[in-house]
mmCIF file of C-alpha atoms in Angstrom:
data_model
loop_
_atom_site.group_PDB
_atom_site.id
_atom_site.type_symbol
_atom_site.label_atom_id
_atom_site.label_comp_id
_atom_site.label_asym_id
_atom_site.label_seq_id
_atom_site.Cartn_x
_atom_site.Cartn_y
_atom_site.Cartn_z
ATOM 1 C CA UNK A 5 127.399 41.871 -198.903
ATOM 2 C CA UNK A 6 126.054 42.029 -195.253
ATOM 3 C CA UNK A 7 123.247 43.051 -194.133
ATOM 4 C CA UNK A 8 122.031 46.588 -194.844
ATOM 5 C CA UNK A 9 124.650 47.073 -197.369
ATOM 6 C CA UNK A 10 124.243 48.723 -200.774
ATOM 7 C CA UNK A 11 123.029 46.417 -203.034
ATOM 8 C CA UNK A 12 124.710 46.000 -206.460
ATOM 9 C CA UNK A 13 121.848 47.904 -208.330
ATOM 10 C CA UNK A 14 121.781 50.750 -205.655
ATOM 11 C CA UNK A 15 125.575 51.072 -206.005
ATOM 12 C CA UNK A 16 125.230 51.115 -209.840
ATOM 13 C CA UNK A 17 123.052 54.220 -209.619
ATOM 14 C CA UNK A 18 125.685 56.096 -207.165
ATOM 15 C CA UNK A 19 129.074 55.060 -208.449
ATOM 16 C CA UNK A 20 129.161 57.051 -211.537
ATOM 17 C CA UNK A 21 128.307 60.143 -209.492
ATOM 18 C CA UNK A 22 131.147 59.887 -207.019
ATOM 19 C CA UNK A 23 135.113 61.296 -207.239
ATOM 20 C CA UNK A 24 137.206 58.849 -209.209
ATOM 21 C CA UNK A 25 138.602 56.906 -206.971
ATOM 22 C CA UNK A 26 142.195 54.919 -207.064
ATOM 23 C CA UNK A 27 144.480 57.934 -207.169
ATOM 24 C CA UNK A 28 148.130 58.008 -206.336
ATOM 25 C CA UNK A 29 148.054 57.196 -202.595
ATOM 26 C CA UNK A 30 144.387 55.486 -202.393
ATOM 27 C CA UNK A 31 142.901 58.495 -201.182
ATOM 28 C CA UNK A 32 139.713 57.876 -203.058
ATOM 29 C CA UNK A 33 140.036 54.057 -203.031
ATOM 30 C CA UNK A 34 137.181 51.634 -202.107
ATOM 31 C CA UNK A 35 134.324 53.994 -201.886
ATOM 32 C CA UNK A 36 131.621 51.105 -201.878
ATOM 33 C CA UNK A 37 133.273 49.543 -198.458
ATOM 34 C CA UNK A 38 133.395 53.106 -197.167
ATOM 35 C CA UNK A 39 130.198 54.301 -197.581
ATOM 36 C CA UNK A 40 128.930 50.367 -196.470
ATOM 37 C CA UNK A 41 130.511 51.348 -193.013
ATOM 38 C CA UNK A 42 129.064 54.843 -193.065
ATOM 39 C CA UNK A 43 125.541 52.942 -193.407
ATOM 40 C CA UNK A 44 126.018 50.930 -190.816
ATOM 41 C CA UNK A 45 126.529 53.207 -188.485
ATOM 42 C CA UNK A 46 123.877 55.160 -189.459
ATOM 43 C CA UNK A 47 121.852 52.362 -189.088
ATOM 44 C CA UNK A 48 122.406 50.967 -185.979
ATOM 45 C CA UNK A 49 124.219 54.315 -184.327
ATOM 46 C CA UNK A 50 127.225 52.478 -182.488
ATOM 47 C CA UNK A 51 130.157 54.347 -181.835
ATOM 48 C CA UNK A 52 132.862 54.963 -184.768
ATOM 49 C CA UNK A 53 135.657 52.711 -183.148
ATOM 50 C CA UNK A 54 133.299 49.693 -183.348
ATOM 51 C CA UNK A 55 132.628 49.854 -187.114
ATOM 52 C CA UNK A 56 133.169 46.263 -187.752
ATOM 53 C CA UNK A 57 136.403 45.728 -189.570
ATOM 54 C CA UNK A 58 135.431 44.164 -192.631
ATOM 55 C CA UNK A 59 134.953 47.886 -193.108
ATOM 56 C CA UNK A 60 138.534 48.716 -192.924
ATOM 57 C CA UNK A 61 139.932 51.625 -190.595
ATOM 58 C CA UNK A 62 136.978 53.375 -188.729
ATOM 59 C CA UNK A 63 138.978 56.561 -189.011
ATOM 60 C CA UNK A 64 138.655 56.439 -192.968
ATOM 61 C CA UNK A 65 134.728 56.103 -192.575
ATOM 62 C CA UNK A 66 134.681 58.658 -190.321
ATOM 63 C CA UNK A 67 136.697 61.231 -192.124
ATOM 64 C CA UNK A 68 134.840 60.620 -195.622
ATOM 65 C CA UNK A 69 131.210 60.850 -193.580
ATOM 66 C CA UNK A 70 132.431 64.112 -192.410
ATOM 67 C CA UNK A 71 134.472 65.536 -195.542
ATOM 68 C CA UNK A 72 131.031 64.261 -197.635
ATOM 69 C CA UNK A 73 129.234 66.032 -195.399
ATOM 70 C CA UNK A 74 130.753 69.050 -195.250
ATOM 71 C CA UNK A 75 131.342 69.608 -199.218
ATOM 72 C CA UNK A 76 127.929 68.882 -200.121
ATOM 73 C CA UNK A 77 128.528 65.117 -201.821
ATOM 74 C CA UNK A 78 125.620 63.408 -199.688
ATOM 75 C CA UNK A 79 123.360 66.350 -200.595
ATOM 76 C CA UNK A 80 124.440 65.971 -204.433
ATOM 77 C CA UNK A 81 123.745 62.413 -204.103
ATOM 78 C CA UNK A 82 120.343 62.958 -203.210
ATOM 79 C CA UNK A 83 119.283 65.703 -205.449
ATOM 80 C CA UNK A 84 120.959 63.490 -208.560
ATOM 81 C CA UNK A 85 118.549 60.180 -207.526
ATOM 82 C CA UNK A 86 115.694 62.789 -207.065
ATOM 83 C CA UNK A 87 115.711 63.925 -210.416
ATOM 84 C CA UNK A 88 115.780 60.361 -211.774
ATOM 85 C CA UNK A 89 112.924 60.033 -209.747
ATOM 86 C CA UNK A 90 111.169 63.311 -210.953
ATOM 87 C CA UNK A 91 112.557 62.276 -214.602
ATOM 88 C CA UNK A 92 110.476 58.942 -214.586
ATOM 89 C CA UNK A 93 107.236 60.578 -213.041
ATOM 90 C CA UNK A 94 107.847 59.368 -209.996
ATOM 91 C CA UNK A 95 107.874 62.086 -207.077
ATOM 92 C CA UNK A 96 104.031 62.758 -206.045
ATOM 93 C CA UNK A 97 104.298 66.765 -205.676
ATOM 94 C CA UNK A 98 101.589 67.081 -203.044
ATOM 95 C CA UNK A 99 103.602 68.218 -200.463
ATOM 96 C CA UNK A 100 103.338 67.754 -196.679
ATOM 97 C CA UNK A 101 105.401 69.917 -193.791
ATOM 98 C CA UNK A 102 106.110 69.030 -190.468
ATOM 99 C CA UNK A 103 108.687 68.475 -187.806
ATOM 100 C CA UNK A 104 110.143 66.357 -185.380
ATOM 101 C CA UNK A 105 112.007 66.500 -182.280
ATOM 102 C CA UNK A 106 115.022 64.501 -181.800
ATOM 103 C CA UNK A 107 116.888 63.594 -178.451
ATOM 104 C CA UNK A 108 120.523 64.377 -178.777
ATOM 105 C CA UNK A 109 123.134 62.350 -176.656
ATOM 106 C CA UNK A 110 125.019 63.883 -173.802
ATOM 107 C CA UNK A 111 127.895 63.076 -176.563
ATOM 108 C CA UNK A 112 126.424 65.894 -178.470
ATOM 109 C CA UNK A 113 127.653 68.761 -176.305
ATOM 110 C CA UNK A 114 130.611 70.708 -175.771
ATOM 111 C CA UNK A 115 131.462 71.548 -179.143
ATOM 112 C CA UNK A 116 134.057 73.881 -179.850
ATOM 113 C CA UNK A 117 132.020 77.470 -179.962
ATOM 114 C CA UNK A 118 134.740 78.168 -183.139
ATOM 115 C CA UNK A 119 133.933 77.467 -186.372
ATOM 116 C CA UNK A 120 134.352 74.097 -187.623
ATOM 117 C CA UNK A 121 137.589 73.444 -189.510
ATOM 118 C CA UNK A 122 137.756 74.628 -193.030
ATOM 119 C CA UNK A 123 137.396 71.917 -195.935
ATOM 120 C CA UNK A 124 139.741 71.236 -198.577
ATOM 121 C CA UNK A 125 138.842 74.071 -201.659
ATOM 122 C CA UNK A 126 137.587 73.387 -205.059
ATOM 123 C CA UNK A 127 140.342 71.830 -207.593
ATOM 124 C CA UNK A 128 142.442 69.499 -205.414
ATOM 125 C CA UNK A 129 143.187 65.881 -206.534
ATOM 126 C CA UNK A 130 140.037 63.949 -205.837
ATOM 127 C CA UNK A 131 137.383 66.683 -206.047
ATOM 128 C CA UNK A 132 134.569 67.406 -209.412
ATOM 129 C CA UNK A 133 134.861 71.141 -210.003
ATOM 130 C CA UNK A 134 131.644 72.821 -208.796
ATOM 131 C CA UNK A 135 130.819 69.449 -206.225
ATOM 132 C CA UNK A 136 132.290 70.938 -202.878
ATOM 133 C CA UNK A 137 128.754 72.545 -201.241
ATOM 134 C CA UNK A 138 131.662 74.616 -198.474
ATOM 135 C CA UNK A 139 131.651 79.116 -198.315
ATOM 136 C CA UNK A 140 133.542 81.124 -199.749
ATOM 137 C CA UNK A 141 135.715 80.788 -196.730
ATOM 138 C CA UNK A 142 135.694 77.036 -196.871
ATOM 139 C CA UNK A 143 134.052 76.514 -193.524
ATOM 140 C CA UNK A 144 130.693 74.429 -193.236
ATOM 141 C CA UNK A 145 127.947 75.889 -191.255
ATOM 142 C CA UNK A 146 127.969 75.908 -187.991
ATOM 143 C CA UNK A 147 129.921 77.621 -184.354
ATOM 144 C CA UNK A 148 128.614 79.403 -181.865
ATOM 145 C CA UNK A 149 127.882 77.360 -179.098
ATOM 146 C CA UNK A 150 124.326 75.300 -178.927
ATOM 147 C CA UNK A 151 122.325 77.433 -180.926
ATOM 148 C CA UNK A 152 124.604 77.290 -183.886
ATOM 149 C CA UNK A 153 124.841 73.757 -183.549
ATOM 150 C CA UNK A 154 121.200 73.628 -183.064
ATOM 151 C CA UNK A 155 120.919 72.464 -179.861
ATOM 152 C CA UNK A 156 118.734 73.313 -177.761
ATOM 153 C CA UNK A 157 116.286 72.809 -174.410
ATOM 154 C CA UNK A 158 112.541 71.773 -175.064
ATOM 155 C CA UNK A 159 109.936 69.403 -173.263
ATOM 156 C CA UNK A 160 111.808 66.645 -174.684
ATOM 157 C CA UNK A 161 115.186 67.854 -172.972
ATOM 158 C CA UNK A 162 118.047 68.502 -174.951
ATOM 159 C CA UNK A 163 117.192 67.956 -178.466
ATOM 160 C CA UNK A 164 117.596 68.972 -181.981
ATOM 161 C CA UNK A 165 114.548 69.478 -184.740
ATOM 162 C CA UNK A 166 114.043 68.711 -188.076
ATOM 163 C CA UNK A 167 111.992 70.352 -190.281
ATOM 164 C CA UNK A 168 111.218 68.443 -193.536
ATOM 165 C CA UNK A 169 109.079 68.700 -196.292
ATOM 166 C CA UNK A 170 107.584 64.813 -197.989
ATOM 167 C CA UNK A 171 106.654 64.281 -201.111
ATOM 168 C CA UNK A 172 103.522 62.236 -201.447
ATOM 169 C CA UNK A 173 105.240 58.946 -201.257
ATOM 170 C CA UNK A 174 106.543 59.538 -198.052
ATOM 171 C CA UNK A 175 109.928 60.232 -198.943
ATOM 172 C CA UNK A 176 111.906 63.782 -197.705
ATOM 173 C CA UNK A 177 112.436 66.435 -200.421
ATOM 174 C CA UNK A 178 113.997 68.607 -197.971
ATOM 175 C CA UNK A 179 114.662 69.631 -194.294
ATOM 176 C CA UNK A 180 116.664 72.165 -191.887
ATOM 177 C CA UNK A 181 117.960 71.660 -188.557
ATOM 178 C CA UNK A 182 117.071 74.119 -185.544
ATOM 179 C CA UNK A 183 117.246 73.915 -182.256
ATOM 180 C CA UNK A 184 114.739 71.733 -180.087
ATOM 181 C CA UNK A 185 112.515 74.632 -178.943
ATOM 182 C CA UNK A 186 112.079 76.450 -182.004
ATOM 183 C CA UNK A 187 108.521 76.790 -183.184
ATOM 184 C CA UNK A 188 107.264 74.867 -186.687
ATOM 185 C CA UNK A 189 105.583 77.897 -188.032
ATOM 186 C CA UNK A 190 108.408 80.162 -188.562
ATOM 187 C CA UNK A 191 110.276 77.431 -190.635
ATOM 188 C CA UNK A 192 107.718 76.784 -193.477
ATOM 189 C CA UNK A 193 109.342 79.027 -195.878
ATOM 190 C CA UNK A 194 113.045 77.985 -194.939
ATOM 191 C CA UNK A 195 112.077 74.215 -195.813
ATOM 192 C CA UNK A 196 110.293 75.001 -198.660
ATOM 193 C CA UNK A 197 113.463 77.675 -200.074
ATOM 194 C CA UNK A 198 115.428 73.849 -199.908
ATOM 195 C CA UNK A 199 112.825 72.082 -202.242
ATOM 196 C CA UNK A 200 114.836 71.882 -205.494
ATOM 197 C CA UNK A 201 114.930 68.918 -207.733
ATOM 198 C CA UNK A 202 117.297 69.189 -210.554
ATOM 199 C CA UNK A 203 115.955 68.182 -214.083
ATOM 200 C CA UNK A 204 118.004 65.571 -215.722
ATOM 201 C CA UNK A 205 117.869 67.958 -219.587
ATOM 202 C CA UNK A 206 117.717 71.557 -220.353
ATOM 203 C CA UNK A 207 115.434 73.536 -217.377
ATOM 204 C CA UNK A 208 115.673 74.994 -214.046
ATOM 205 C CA UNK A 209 115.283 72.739 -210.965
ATOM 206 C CA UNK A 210 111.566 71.994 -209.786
ATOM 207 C CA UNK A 211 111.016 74.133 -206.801
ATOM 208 C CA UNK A 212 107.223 74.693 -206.676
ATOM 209 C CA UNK A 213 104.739 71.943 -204.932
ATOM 210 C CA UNK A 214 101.264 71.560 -206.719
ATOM 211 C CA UNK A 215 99.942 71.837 -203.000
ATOM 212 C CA UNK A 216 101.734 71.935 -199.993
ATOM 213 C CA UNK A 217 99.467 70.609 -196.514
ATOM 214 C CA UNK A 218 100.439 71.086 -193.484
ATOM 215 C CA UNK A 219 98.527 71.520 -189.947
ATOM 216 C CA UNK A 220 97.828 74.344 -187.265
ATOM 217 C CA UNK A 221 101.236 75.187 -186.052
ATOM 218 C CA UNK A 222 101.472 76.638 -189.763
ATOM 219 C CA UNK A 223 98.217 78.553 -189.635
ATOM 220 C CA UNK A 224 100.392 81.856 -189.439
ATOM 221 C CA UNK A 225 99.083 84.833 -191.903
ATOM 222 C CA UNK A 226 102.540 84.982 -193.153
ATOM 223 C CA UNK A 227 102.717 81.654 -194.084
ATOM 224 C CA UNK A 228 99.616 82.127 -196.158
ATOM 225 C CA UNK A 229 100.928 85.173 -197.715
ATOM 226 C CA UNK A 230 103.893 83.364 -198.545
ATOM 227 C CA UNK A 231 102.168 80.516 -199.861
ATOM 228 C CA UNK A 232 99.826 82.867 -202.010
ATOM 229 C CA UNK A 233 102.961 84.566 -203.196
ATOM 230 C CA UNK A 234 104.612 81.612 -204.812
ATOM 231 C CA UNK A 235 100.616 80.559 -206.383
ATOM 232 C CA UNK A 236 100.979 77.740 -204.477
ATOM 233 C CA UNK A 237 97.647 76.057 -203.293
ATOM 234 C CA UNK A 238 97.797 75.113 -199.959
ATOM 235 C CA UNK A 239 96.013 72.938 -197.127
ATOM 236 C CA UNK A 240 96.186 74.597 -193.408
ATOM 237 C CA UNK A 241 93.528 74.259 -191.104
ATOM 238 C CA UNK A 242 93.022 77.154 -189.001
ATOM 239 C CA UNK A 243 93.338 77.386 -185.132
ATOM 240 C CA UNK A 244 90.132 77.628 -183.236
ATOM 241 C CA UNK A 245 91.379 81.099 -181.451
ATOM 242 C CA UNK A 246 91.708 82.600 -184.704
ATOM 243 C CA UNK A 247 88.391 81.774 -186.004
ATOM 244 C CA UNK A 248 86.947 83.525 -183.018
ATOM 245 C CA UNK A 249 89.178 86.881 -183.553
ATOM 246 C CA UNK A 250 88.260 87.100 -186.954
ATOM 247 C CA UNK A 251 84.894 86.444 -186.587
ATOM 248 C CA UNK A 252 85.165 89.171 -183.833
ATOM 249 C CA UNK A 253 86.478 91.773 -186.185
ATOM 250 C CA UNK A 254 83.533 91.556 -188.342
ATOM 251 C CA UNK A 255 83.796 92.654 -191.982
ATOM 252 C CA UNK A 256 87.279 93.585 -191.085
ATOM 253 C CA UNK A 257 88.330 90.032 -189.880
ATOM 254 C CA UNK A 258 87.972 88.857 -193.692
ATOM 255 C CA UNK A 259 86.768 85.649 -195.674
ATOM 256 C CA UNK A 260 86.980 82.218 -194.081
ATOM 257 C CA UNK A 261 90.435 80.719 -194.817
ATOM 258 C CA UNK A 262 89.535 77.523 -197.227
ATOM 259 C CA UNK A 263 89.951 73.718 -196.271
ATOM 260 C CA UNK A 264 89.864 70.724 -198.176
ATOM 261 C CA UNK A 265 89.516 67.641 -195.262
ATOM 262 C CA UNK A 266 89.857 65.354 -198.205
ATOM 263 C CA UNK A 267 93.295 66.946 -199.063
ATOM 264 C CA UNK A 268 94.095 67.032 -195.291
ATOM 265 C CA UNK A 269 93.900 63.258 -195.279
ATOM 266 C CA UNK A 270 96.986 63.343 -196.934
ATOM 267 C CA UNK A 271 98.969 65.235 -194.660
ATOM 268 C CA UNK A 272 100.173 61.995 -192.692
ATOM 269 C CA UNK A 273 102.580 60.973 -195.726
ATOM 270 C CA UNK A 274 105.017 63.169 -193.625
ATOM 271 C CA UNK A 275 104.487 61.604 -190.471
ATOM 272 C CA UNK A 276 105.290 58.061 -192.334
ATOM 273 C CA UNK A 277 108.608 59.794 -193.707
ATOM 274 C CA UNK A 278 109.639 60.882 -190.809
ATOM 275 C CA UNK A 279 109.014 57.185 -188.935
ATOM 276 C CA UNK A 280 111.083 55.956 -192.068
ATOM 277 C CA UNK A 281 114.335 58.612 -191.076
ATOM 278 C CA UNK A 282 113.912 57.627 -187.253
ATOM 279 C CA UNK A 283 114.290 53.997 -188.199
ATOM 280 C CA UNK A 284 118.205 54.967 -188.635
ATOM 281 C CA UNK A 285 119.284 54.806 -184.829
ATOM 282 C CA UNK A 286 121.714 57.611 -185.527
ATOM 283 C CA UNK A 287 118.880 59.906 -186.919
ATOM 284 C CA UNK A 288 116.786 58.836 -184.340
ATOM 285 C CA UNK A 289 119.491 59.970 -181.674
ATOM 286 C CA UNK A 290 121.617 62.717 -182.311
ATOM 287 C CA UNK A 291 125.263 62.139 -181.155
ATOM 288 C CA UNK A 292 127.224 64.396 -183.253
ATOM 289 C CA UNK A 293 128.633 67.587 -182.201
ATOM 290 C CA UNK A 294 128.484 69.571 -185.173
ATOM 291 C CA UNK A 295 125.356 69.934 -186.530
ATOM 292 C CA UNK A 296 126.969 69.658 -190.674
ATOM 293 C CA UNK A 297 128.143 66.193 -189.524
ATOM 294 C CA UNK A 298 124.637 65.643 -187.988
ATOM 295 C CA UNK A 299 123.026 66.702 -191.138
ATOM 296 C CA UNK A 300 124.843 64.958 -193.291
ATOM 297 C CA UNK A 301 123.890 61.671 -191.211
ATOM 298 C CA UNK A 302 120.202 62.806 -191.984
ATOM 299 C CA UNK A 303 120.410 63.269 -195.522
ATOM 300 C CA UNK A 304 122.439 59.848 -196.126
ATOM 301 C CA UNK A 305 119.174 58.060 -194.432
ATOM 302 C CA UNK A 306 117.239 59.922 -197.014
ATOM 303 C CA UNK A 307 119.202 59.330 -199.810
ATOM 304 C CA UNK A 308 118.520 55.193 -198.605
ATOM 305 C CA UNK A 309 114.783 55.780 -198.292
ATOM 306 C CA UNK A 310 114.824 56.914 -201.707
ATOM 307 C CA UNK A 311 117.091 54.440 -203.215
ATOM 308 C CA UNK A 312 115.135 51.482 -201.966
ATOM 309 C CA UNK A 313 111.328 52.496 -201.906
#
C-alpha cells in the first residue's frame, strides 16, 4: 500500500458497494488498484500519463474516473458512507454555506461546445440496475461552451466555483459547480435541494438541516423566505445597507431580522471543509474540461474526507 492509498478498512466499507468485478474480459477487474490511481491523482494533480505504473494502464484510471463520474458511482459512494455516518449519530446537522473560487488551468479550456459523449445505459454487463446517475438521453451534464462547463472570468481570472454546504464536522454534504463570477446568494437553495442523506432502514432521505448559517452574501429576502418555507432556523447576518433601508421605511421596513453571534461562531466549520477539499491539488486546480469529470474529482475528495475523519 503506498502512500495515500485506501487503507484495508476504508476499502472494506466501499467494496461491497461497487459493480462485481472479474467479468469475462476483466472489464471490472482490480477496482482497488484503479481507484488507488484515481486518488493519486487527485491528490497530487499530475497529469494522467504519469500515473505511476504500479497502477497499471493510465488509460484504465482515466476511463473508470470518468465513466464513475458520469453514471453517478462516486456520488453513490458518498451518499452510502453518509448514511452510515447519519446511521451511527454521527453527522452534526448544523449546517454552514459558503463558496469558493477555484483557478482552472489553461488545460481547462476549449472543450467541445457539444454535449459530452453519451454513457453506456442501464442493464449492460458490469452495471447495478438503478446505479447509472446519466438522462434519459444518456448524456452527463454539461456543453455549451464555458458557461456550461462552468467556466468563467472573475477577480481571480479564469476560474470555476463551488458551492457547498458542511455539516458541523467540517465535512461537505453537498455542492454545485458554477461559473467563477456567479454570485453566492443566488445558489443557497440549489445547494441545499442536493442535501440528501439516505437512511440505511425504512424512511425517506434526511434533507432538512436543524439550522443552516451562513454570512452576508446570503442576506437576500428570498433566501429567508426560502429558509422560512422549509421551517428551517437559520443564522444570516444582515448587510449594513439593508439595515439602513429598512429602518428608512419605517413601520413598513418590518421587524429586525434575528441573529444568534453564538451560532455564527460556528459558521467557520465550512471554511475548514473547504481547506480540507483544496488540500487535493486537483480540487484545488481545476484542469478538466468537462465540468462532470471535474465534479466527479470533487466529490471523490469528499468521499476521502469522510472516510478518514
Amino acid at each position: 500500500m503506498g502512500r495515500g492509498d485506501l487503507t484495508n478498512a476504508e476499502w472494506d466499507r466501499l467494496e461491497s458497494f461497487l459493480p462485481p468485478g472479474g467479468a469475462r474480459g476483466g472489464r471490472w477487474s482490480d477496482h482497488r488498484r484503479v481507484i488507488n490511481g484515481v486518488l493519486y491523482r487527485v491528490r497530487t494533480g499530475v497529469q494522467w500519463r504519469d500515473l505511476p505504473e504500479r497502477f497499471g494502464p493510465w488509460e484504465t484510471v482515466y476511463k473508470r474516473h470518468r465513466r464513475w463520474s458520469a453514471d453517478g458511482t462516486w456520488k453513490m459512494l458518498l451518499s452510502r458512507i453518509q448514511a452510515a455516518e447519519d446511521a451511527a449519530g454521527g453527522i452534526d446537522w448544523d449546517v454552514s454555506v459558503d463558496s469558493t473560487a477555484v483557478r482552472a488551468h489553461q488545460h481547462a479550456a476549449g472543450a467541445r461546445k457539444a454535449p459530452p459523449a453519451a454513457v453506456p445505459q442501464k442493464g449492460r454487463p458490469g452495471d447495478e440496475p438503478g446505479r447509472s446517475g446519466a438522462s434519459e438521453t444518456g448524456h452527463p451534464a454539461g456543453g455549451g461552451g464555458q458557461i456550461g462547463e462552468c467556466l468563467g472570468r472573475s477577480r481571480g481570472g479564469f476560474t470555476t466555483k463551488i458551492h457547498l454546504a458542511a455539516e458541523g464536522r467540517c465535512r461537505p454534504l453537498a455542492f454545485v459547480l458554477t461559473p467563477g463570477h456567479y454570485g453566492d446568494g443566488p445558489q443557497l437553495e440549489r445547494v441545499l435541494e442536493q442535501v440528501s442523506v439516505p437512511r440505511t432502514g425504512v424512511g425517506r432521505p434526511r434533507t432538512k438541516p436543524d439550522r443552516v448559517l451562513a454570512d452576508k452574501a446570503y442576506t437576500s429576502r428570498g433566501n429567508r423566505r426560502y429558509l422560512r418555507r422549509r421551517g428551517i432556523p437559520h443564522t444570516i447576518p444582515e448587510r449594513l445597507d439593508q439595515q439602513r433601508h429598512r429602518r428608512n421605511r419605517g413601520s413598513r421596513g418590518g421587524r429586525p431580522t434575528r441573529f444568534d453571534s453564538e451560532h455564527y461562531k460556528k459558521r467557520n466549520t465550512v471554511e475548514r471543509a473547504i481547506n480540507r477539499l483544496k488540500g487535493f491539488r486537483a480540487v484545488a486546480t481545476r484542469y478538466e474540461k468537462r465540468a462532470y469529470i471535474y465534479l466527479g474529482t470533487v466529490t471523490l475528495a469528499a468521499l476521502m474526507i469522510w472516510l478518514r475523519t
